Tab-separated table of C-alpha atoms and ligand atoms in Angstrom:
chain	number	residue	atom	x	y	z
A	1208	MET	CA	-22.890	25.525	-7.340
A	1209	SER	CA	-22.960	21.966	-8.602
A	1210	ARG	CA	-19.998	22.633	-10.879
A	1211	PHE	CA	-18.149	24.171	-8.000
A	1212	SER	CA	-18.830	21.279	-5.657
A	1213	LEU	CA	-17.779	18.789	-8.337
A	1214	SER	CA	-14.222	20.020	-8.065
A	1215	GLN	CA	-14.310	19.241	-4.363
A	1216	ASP	CA	-14.899	15.496	-4.727
A	1217	LEU	CA	-12.515	13.111	-3.023
A	1218	GLY	CA	-10.482	10.012	-3.795
A	1219	ILE	CA	-9.346	7.714	-0.977
A	1220	ASP	CA	-6.650	5.061	-0.974
A	1221	LEU	CA	-7.346	2.900	2.043
A	1222	GLY	CA	-4.058	0.997	2.015
A	1223	THR	CA	-2.805	-1.650	4.407
A	1224	ALA	CA	0.119	0.582	5.414
A	1225	ASN	CA	-0.980	4.106	4.459
A	1226	THR	CA	-4.227	5.953	3.859
A	1227	LEU	CA	-4.200	8.846	1.398
A	1228	VAL	CA	-6.854	11.355	0.432
A	1229	PHE	CA	-6.963	13.146	-2.902
A	1230	LEU	CA	-8.981	16.360	-3.193
A	1231	ARG	CA	-10.127	17.149	-6.706
A	1232	GLY	CA	-8.524	20.356	-7.851
A	1233	LYS	CA	-5.789	20.153	-5.212
A	1234	GLY	CA	-4.115	16.709	-5.374
A	1235	VAL	CA	-3.073	14.510	-2.445
A	1236	VAL	CA	-4.001	16.462	0.695
A	1237	MET	CA	-3.440	13.805	3.324
A	1238	ARG	CA	-1.051	10.890	3.874
A	1239	GLU	CA	-1.240	8.997	7.145
A	1240	PRO	CA	-0.338	5.503	8.312
A	1241	SER	CA	-3.340	3.125	8.565
A	1242	VAL	CA	-2.847	2.699	12.304
A	1243	VAL	CA	-5.113	3.177	15.321
A	1244	ALA	CA	-4.256	3.083	19.047
A	1245	LYS	CA	-7.069	1.911	21.273
A	1246	ASN	CA	-7.527	1.788	25.020
A	1247	LYS	CA	-8.223	-1.850	25.775
A	1248	ARG	CA	-10.127	-1.116	28.972
A	1249	THR	CA	-12.432	1.657	27.804
A	1250	GLY	CA	-12.434	0.954	24.063
A	1251	ASP	CA	-11.598	4.644	23.470
A	1252	ILE	CA	-9.483	5.614	20.466
A	1253	GLU	CA	-6.256	7.082	21.848
A	1254	ALA	CA	-4.587	8.074	18.579
A	1255	VAL	CA	-4.940	7.688	14.801
A	1256	GLY	CA	-2.233	7.847	12.114
A	1257	SER	CA	1.380	8.874	12.723
A	1258	SER	CA	0.986	9.369	16.457
A	1259	ALA	CA	-0.514	5.862	16.740
A	1260	ARG	CA	2.267	4.477	14.540
A	1261	ASN	CA	4.931	5.888	16.833
A	1262	MET	CA	3.428	3.777	19.608
A	1263	ILE	CA	4.032	0.455	17.787
A	1264	GLY	CA	6.090	-1.792	20.052
A	1265	ARG	CA	6.122	0.885	22.781
A	1266	THR	CA	2.700	0.608	24.431
A	1267	PRO	CA	1.816	0.059	28.081
A	1268	GLY	CA	-0.511	-2.876	28.827
A	1269	ASN	CA	-3.764	-0.979	28.481
A	1270	ILE	CA	-3.111	0.403	24.999
A	1271	GLU	CA	-3.310	-1.667	21.866
A	1272	VAL	CA	-1.986	-0.474	18.520
A	1273	ILE	CA	-3.992	-1.881	15.624
A	1274	ARG	CA	-3.246	-1.954	11.911
A	1275	PRO	CA	-6.791	-2.880	10.974
A	1276	MET	CA	-6.026	-3.932	7.400
A	1277	LYS	CA	-2.641	-5.466	7.943
A	1278	ASP	CA	-3.047	-8.499	5.705
A	1279	GLY	CA	-4.957	-6.834	2.930
A	1280	VAL	CA	-8.264	-7.765	4.441
A	1281	ILE	CA	-10.224	-5.905	7.047
A	1282	ALA	CA	-9.170	-7.772	10.154
A	1283	ASP	CA	-11.029	-5.368	12.350
A	1284	TYR	CA	-13.926	-3.698	10.626
A	1285	ASP	CA	-15.027	-1.375	13.441
A	1286	THR	CA	-11.563	0.097	13.776
A	1287	THR	CA	-11.221	0.467	10.000
A	1288	ALA	CA	-14.493	2.377	9.882
A	1289	VAL	CA	-13.461	4.664	12.748
A	1290	MET	CA	-10.121	5.361	11.072
A	1291	MET	CA	-11.667	5.999	7.665
A	1292	LYS	CA	-14.201	8.417	9.121
A	1293	TYR	CA	-11.500	10.243	11.036
A	1294	TYR	CA	-9.416	10.737	7.892
A	1295	LEU	CA	-12.350	11.638	5.704
A	1296	LYS	CA	-13.521	14.268	8.195
A	1297	LYS	CA	-9.996	15.662	8.394
A	1298	ALA	CA	-9.798	15.894	4.593
A	1299	MET	CA	-13.267	17.436	4.376
A	1300	ARG	CA	-11.992	20.379	6.415
A	1301	LYS	CA	-9.678	21.185	3.534
A	1302	ARG	CA	-12.644	21.645	1.225
A	1303	SER	CA	-14.454	24.871	0.571
A	1304	PHE	CA	-17.049	25.760	3.176
A	1305	PHE	CA	-19.565	26.151	0.369
A	1306	ALA	CA	-18.954	22.812	-1.297
A	1307	GLY	CA	-21.780	20.298	-1.074
A	1308	LYS	CA	-21.359	16.705	0.082
A	1309	PRO	CA	-18.561	15.122	-1.946
A	1310	LYS	CA	-18.645	12.091	-4.179
A	1311	VAL	CA	-15.913	9.718	-3.103
A	1312	VAL	CA	-14.005	7.171	-5.175
A	1313	ILE	CA	-12.479	4.709	-2.738
A	1314	CYS	CA	-9.875	2.055	-3.268
A	1315	VAL	CA	-9.907	-0.849	-0.841
A	1316	PRO	CA	-7.545	-3.856	-0.649
A	1317	SER	CA	-8.596	-6.494	-3.159
A	1318	GLY	CA	-8.774	-9.207	-0.507
A	1319	ILE	CA	-11.841	-7.710	1.093
A	1320	THR	CA	-15.220	-9.375	0.714
A	1321	MET	CA	-18.315	-7.772	-0.831
A	1322	VAL	CA	-19.811	-7.453	2.652
A	1323	GLU	CA	-16.715	-5.646	3.942
A	1324	GLU	CA	-16.650	-3.419	0.886
A	1325	ARG	CA	-20.289	-2.529	1.465
A	1326	ALA	CA	-19.423	-1.740	5.067
A	1327	VAL	CA	-16.588	0.613	4.021
A	1328	ILE	CA	-18.938	2.378	1.617
A	1329	ASP	CA	-21.501	2.810	4.387
A	1330	ALA	CA	-18.827	4.216	6.693
A	1331	THR	CA	-17.776	6.642	3.931
A	1332	LYS	CA	-21.346	7.874	3.619
A	1333	GLN	CA	-21.705	8.151	7.376
A	1334	ALA	CA	-18.601	10.319	7.368
A	1335	GLY	CA	-20.383	12.789	5.081
A	1336	ALA	CA	-19.987	11.519	1.512
A	1337	LYS	CA	-22.900	11.924	-0.873
A	1338	ASP	CA	-21.989	8.699	-2.586
A	1339	ALA	CA	-19.031	6.311	-2.610
A	1340	TYR	CA	-17.711	4.345	-5.584
A	1341	PRO	CA	-15.301	1.478	-5.060
A	1342	ILE	CA	-12.435	1.012	-7.495
A	1343	ALA	CA	-10.136	-2.000	-7.827
A	1344	GLU	CA	-6.667	-1.259	-6.484
A	1345	PRO	CA	-4.511	-2.258	-9.496
A	1346	PHE	CA	-6.841	-0.319	-11.763
A	1347	ALA	CA	-6.486	2.816	-9.632
A	1348	ALA	CA	-2.713	2.308	-9.498
A	1349	ALA	CA	-2.539	1.970	-13.297
A	1350	ILE	CA	-4.547	5.158	-13.806
A	1351	GLY	CA	-2.395	6.906	-11.218
A	1352	VAL	CA	0.867	6.103	-12.981
A	1353	GLY	CA	-0.570	7.220	-16.307
A	1354	LEU	CA	-0.950	3.866	-18.090
A	1355	PRO	CA	-3.320	3.938	-21.091
A	1356	VAL	CA	-5.974	1.838	-19.319
A	1357	TRP	CA	-8.824	2.730	-21.689
A	1358	GLU	CA	-6.949	1.797	-24.852
A	1359	PRO	CA	-6.842	-1.583	-26.612
A	1360	THR	CA	-3.314	-2.236	-25.424
A	1361	GLY	CA	-2.008	-4.401	-22.602
A	1362	SER	CA	-0.499	-2.688	-19.546
A	1363	MET	CA	0.970	-4.537	-16.592
A	1364	ILE	CA	1.044	-2.943	-13.166
A	1365	VAL	CA	2.678	-4.418	-10.056
A	1366	ASP	CA	1.737	-2.623	-6.838
A	1367	ILE	CA	3.892	-3.725	-3.893
A	1368	GLY	CA	2.211	-2.354	-0.775
A	1369	GLY	CA	2.465	-3.168	2.922
A	1370	GLY	CA	0.150	-6.175	3.181
A	1371	THR	CA	-0.272	-7.296	-0.420
A	1372	THR	CA	1.296	-7.228	-3.834
A	1373	GLU	CA	-1.215	-6.817	-6.641
A	1374	VAL	CA	-0.263	-7.776	-10.164
A	1375	ALA	CA	-2.663	-6.965	-12.997
A	1376	VAL	CA	-2.921	-6.774	-16.755
A	1377	ILE	CA	-5.292	-4.083	-17.945
A	1378	SER	CA	-6.763	-3.340	-21.376
A	1379	LEU	CA	-9.830	-1.436	-22.626
A	1380	GLY	CA	-10.826	-0.152	-19.213
A	1381	GLY	CA	-10.890	-3.516	-17.482
A	1382	ILE	CA	-8.673	-5.983	-15.631
A	1383	VAL	CA	-7.904	-8.883	-17.975
A	1384	THR	CA	-6.010	-10.989	-15.490
A	1385	SER	CA	-4.691	-10.356	-12.006
A	1386	ARG	CA	-3.168	-11.886	-8.943
A	1387	SER	CA	-2.973	-10.713	-5.346
A	1388	ILE	CA	-0.510	-12.229	-2.893
A	1389	ARG	CA	0.068	-11.583	0.774
A	1390	THR	CA	3.775	-10.998	0.282
A	1391	ALA	CA	4.782	-7.344	0.372
A	1392	GLY	CA	6.502	-4.831	2.662
A	1393	ASP	CA	5.274	-6.239	5.999
A	1394	ASN	CA	6.468	-9.663	5.039
A	1395	MET	CA	9.912	-8.313	4.266
A	1396	ASP	CA	10.049	-6.678	7.713
A	1397	GLU	CA	9.081	-9.966	9.357
A	1398	ALA	CA	11.733	-11.808	7.340
A	1399	ILE	CA	14.366	-9.367	8.648
A	1400	VAL	CA	13.196	-9.871	12.256
A	1401	GLN	CA	13.432	-13.670	11.800
A	1402	TYR	CA	16.828	-13.515	10.150
A	1403	ILE	CA	18.392	-11.394	12.896
A	1404	ARG	CA	16.852	-13.547	15.561
A	1405	LYS	CA	18.188	-16.727	13.976
A	1406	GLU	CA	21.661	-15.469	13.073
A	1407	TYR	CA	22.378	-13.206	16.026
A	1408	ASN	CA	19.964	-14.249	18.794
A	1409	LEU	CA	18.833	-10.665	18.756
A	1410	LEU	CA	15.200	-9.657	18.985
A	1411	ILE	CA	14.315	-6.469	17.119
A	1412	GLY	CA	10.978	-4.706	16.601
A	1413	GLU	CA	8.931	-4.401	13.420
A	1414	ARG	CA	9.692	-0.704	13.118
A	1415	SER	CA	13.455	-1.255	13.364
A	1416	ALA	CA	13.255	-3.998	10.738
A	1417	GLU	CA	11.359	-1.651	8.450
A	1418	SER	CA	13.949	1.094	8.751
A	1419	ILE	CA	16.792	-1.350	8.040
A	1420	LYS	CA	14.923	-2.462	4.919
A	1421	GLN	CA	14.404	1.106	3.768
A	1422	ASP	CA	17.966	2.033	4.565
A	1423	ILE	CA	20.114	-0.819	3.201
A	1424	GLY	CA	17.613	-3.403	1.898
A	1425	SER	CA	18.088	-4.645	-1.662
A	1426	ALA	CA	16.526	-7.387	-3.787
A	1427	SER	CA	19.951	-8.372	-5.090
A	1428	VAL	CA	23.505	-7.734	-3.928
A	1429	LEU	CA	24.507	-4.050	-4.078
A	1430	ASP	CA	27.632	-3.094	-6.033
A	1431	GLU	CA	28.989	-1.532	-2.913
A	1432	GLU	CA	28.056	-3.379	0.239
A	1433	ARG	CA	26.545	-1.180	2.946
A	1434	THR	CA	26.252	-1.630	6.690
A	1435	THR	CA	24.055	-0.303	9.463
A	1436	GLU	CA	23.701	-0.673	13.221
A	1437	ILE	CA	20.713	-2.341	14.816
A	1438	ARG	CA	19.673	-2.302	18.417
A	1439	GLY	CA	17.575	-4.990	20.026
A	1440	ARG	CA	17.359	-7.368	22.952
A	1441	ASP	CA	19.909	-10.148	23.222
A	1442	LEU	CA	17.925	-13.354	23.667
A	1443	LEU	CA	20.688	-15.011	25.707
A	1444	SER	CA	21.547	-12.258	28.176
A	1445	GLY	CA	18.169	-10.514	28.025
A	1446	LEU	CA	19.996	-7.197	27.751
A	1447	PRO	CA	19.934	-4.518	25.047
A	1448	LYS	CA	22.647	-4.990	22.427
A	1449	THR	CA	23.869	-3.297	19.243
A	1450	ILE	CA	25.179	-5.201	16.234
A	1451	GLU	CA	26.284	-4.220	12.765
A	1452	ILE	CA	24.579	-5.802	9.775
A	1453	THR	CA	25.376	-5.731	6.060
A	1454	SER	CA	23.171	-5.135	3.025
A	1455	ASN	CA	24.147	-8.582	1.694
A	1456	GLU	CA	22.665	-10.202	4.764
A	1457	ILE	CA	19.427	-8.268	4.310
A	1458	THR	CA	19.328	-9.356	0.660
A	1459	LYS	CA	19.550	-12.939	1.896
A	1460	ALA	CA	16.772	-12.348	4.443
A	1461	LEU	CA	14.523	-10.872	1.732
A	1462	GLN	CA	15.190	-13.576	-0.851
A	1463	ASP	CA	11.978	-15.580	-0.334
A	1464	ALA	CA	9.731	-12.533	-0.271
A	1465	VAL	CA	11.308	-11.198	-3.471
A	1466	GLN	CA	10.968	-14.608	-5.145
A	1467	ASN	CA	7.254	-14.763	-4.235
A	1468	ILE	CA	6.727	-11.410	-5.928
A	1469	VAL	CA	8.684	-12.521	-9.027
A	1470	ASN	CA	6.580	-15.702	-9.180
A	1471	ALA	CA	3.332	-13.736	-8.963
A	1472	VAL	CA	4.470	-11.627	-11.923
A	1473	LYS	CA	5.455	-14.723	-13.931
A	1474	GLU	CA	2.181	-16.509	-13.163
A	1475	THR	CA	0.195	-13.474	-14.275
A	1476	LEU	CA	2.200	-13.302	-17.518
A	1477	GLU	CA	1.450	-16.985	-18.146
A	1478	LYS	CA	-2.278	-16.236	-17.964
A	1479	THR	CA	-2.030	-13.196	-20.246
A	1480	PRO	CA	-3.457	-13.482	-23.804
A	1481	PRO	CA	-0.620	-13.350	-26.397
A	1482	GLU	CA	-1.520	-9.987	-27.993
A	1483	LEU	CA	-1.469	-8.317	-24.609
A	1484	ALA	CA	1.735	-10.126	-23.620
A	1485	ALA	CA	3.344	-8.683	-26.751
A	1486	ASP	CA	2.206	-5.181	-25.726
A	1487	ILE	CA	3.745	-5.677	-22.284
A	1488	MET	CA	7.022	-6.847	-23.859
A	1489	ASP	CA	7.107	-3.554	-25.771
A	1490	ARG	CA	5.924	-1.202	-23.088
A	1491	GLY	CA	7.406	-2.844	-20.005
A	1492	ILE	CA	6.088	-3.781	-16.562
A	1493	VAL	CA	5.367	-0.826	-14.285
A	1494	LEU	CA	6.200	-1.134	-10.573
A	1495	THR	CA	4.561	1.026	-7.926
A	1496	GLY	CA	3.617	1.004	-4.210
A	1497	GLY	CA	6.004	1.679	-1.324
A	1498	GLY	CA	7.605	-1.756	-1.641
A	1499	SER	CA	8.778	-0.936	-5.169
A	1500	MET	CA	11.311	1.428	-3.571
A	1501	LEU	CA	13.360	-1.605	-2.508
A	1502	HIS	CA	16.707	-1.340	-4.314
A	1503	HIS	CA	17.128	-3.570	-7.375
A	1504	ILE	CA	13.609	-5.035	-7.239
A	1505	ASP	CA	13.148	-3.755	-10.806
A	1506	GLN	CA	16.363	-5.438	-11.945
A	1507	VAL	CA	15.448	-8.783	-10.394
A	1508	ILE	CA	11.967	-8.803	-11.964
A	1509	GLY	CA	13.484	-7.702	-15.294
A	1510	ASP	CA	16.141	-10.448	-15.221
A	1511	GLU	CA	13.625	-13.154	-14.435
A	1512	THR	CA	10.951	-12.146	-16.936
A	1513	LYS	CA	13.208	-10.713	-19.676
A	1514	ILE	CA	10.835	-7.766	-19.912
A	1515	PRO	CA	11.826	-4.146	-19.249
A	1516	VAL	CA	10.714	-2.927	-15.822
A	1517	LEU	CA	9.966	0.687	-14.932
A	1518	LYS	CA	9.692	2.266	-11.500
A	1519	THR	CA	7.304	5.168	-10.922
A	1520	GLU	CA	8.160	8.572	-9.598
A	1521	HIS	CA	5.716	8.740	-6.677
A	1522	PRO	CA	5.115	5.112	-5.737
A	1523	LEU	CA	3.331	5.906	-2.469
A	1524	ASP	CA	0.837	8.232	-4.164
A	1525	SER	CA	-0.136	6.426	-7.361
A	1526	VAL	CA	-3.313	4.755	-6.090
A	1527	ALA	CA	-4.558	7.999	-4.512
A	1528	ILE	CA	-3.794	9.890	-7.729
A	1529	GLY	CA	-5.653	7.168	-9.647
A	1530	THR	CA	-8.748	7.517	-7.445
A	1531	GLY	CA	-8.517	11.270	-7.992
A	1532	LYS	CA	-8.206	11.000	-11.771
A	1533	SER	CA	-11.080	8.550	-11.917
A	1534	LEU	CA	-13.387	11.118	-10.297
A	1535	GLU	CA	-13.495	12.507	-13.822
A	1536	ASN	CA	-14.838	9.195	-15.098
A	1537	ILE	CA	-17.256	8.575	-12.283
A	1538	GLU	CA	-20.043	7.544	-14.688
A	1539	HIS	CA	-17.926	4.594	-15.774
A	1540	PHE	CA	-17.674	3.344	-12.200
A	1541	GLN	CA	-21.390	3.808	-11.690
A	1542	LYS	CA	-21.988	1.517	-14.666
A	1543	ASN	CA	-19.191	-0.967	-13.910
A	1544	PRO	CA	-18.895	-1.007	-10.146
A	1545	ASN	CA	-16.383	-3.841	-10.161
A	1546	VAL	CA	-13.585	-2.746	-12.453
B	2087	LIG	P1	-0.257	0.127	1.174
B	2087	LIG	O1	-0.778	0.544	-0.153
B	2087	LIG	O2	-0.463	-1.323	1.480
B	2087	LIG	O3	-0.743	1.025	2.270
B	2087	LIG	P2	2.230	1.471	0.517
B	2087	LIG	O4	2.180	1.523	-0.959
B	2087	LIG	O5	1.918	2.721	1.262
B	2087	LIG	O6	1.333	0.285	1.089
B	2087	LIG	O7	3.706	0.960	0.889
B	2087	LIG	C1	4.064	0.705	2.215
B	2087	LIG	C2	5.229	-0.250	2.228
B	2087	LIG	O8	6.325	0.312	1.498
B	2087	LIG	C3	5.741	-0.510	3.637
B	2087	LIG	O9	5.909	-1.902	3.831
B	2087	LIG	C4	7.087	0.202	3.654
B	2087	LIG	O10	8.017	-0.408	4.528
B	2087	LIG	C5	7.517	0.054	2.215
B	2087	LIG	N1	8.571	1.003	1.848
B	2087	LIG	C6	8.565	2.341	1.964
B	2087	LIG	N2	9.741	2.876	1.578
B	2087	LIG	C7	10.545	1.831	1.206
B	2087	LIG	C8	11.887	1.714	0.729
B	2087	LIG	N3	12.656	2.775	0.544
B	2087	LIG	N4	12.366	0.470	0.461
B	2087	LIG	C9	11.598	-0.607	0.641
B	2087	LIG	N5	10.329	-0.577	1.086
B	2087	LIG	C10	9.801	0.635	1.380
B	2088	LIG	MG1	-1.571	0.572	-1.861
């Protein structure tokens, strides 16, 4: 029985943009946006996940759409706890009826305080976990992409998420040096909104900006320039309007955000002990997280650091996979709760 229930333990990636659940023995069983829609009058939760996300920028006055961890910290703890419980319960239904309470390895944004982390662990237990073990995000990401984290060799991981970019150098099962900045995917979306407002007097929503970024966004100029249409509200006439925008313009809009990420990588390299820096030169820097899907971000980081840069195959899943793989090493996390 205990061996059977062991295979039903869970890993959770509580990300600023997406929450994923990994079920041991099955893999990633749930991917949902970290979004909650709340009724402002009654306080009732109207929707969680994708259905709440579809409401962004489209709500009537009484409904509020919240991204409780938007900036990498828990801006709204109660809502985070409600969301986490909702997802955990949903994932638990995918487990065997006979499985006991699961152990849960949970990855939370690195900006959160000890008190907030404690609170997330309590919420996890309230949702039915036997025990919950926190894991540092870059460490989970590194495990997830298959870096040799336990070996005496330096690995560098750069996880570009929604709210934060985490850069870390890992060796011998621990984080040697790391940096977390609040420049990532959300910031890029905001930069696109600002750019279009300034250049075209056109107001567009966050969601539209995000799809432009995903569609034609690039960290440096594309060999073949691309264009797309955007709809928004003309600030002069107040009426809806459609314009065409080029990938080169989006590259310009994203320049500062990309530079901040490059700088975070460089600053982390400067703090890296020489032996480990040499390992990273050999093995390369590994990029993951949804933001790493931006075209040419690998090239720009490679050009500026003169180190090879590799993208991962499943950038949105690597942290969840890492929490899942680390279920096998749970004793390590019990002994070193803060890796
Ligand atoms: P988090 O771990 O913070 O929840 P994710 O790793 O799930 O974040 O990544 C979400 C971010 O990735 C969002 O900002 C999203 O816009 C961005 N993203 C997803 N696909 C692409 C793409 N093709 N190009 C650029 N950014 C992308
Ligand atoms: Mg993440």
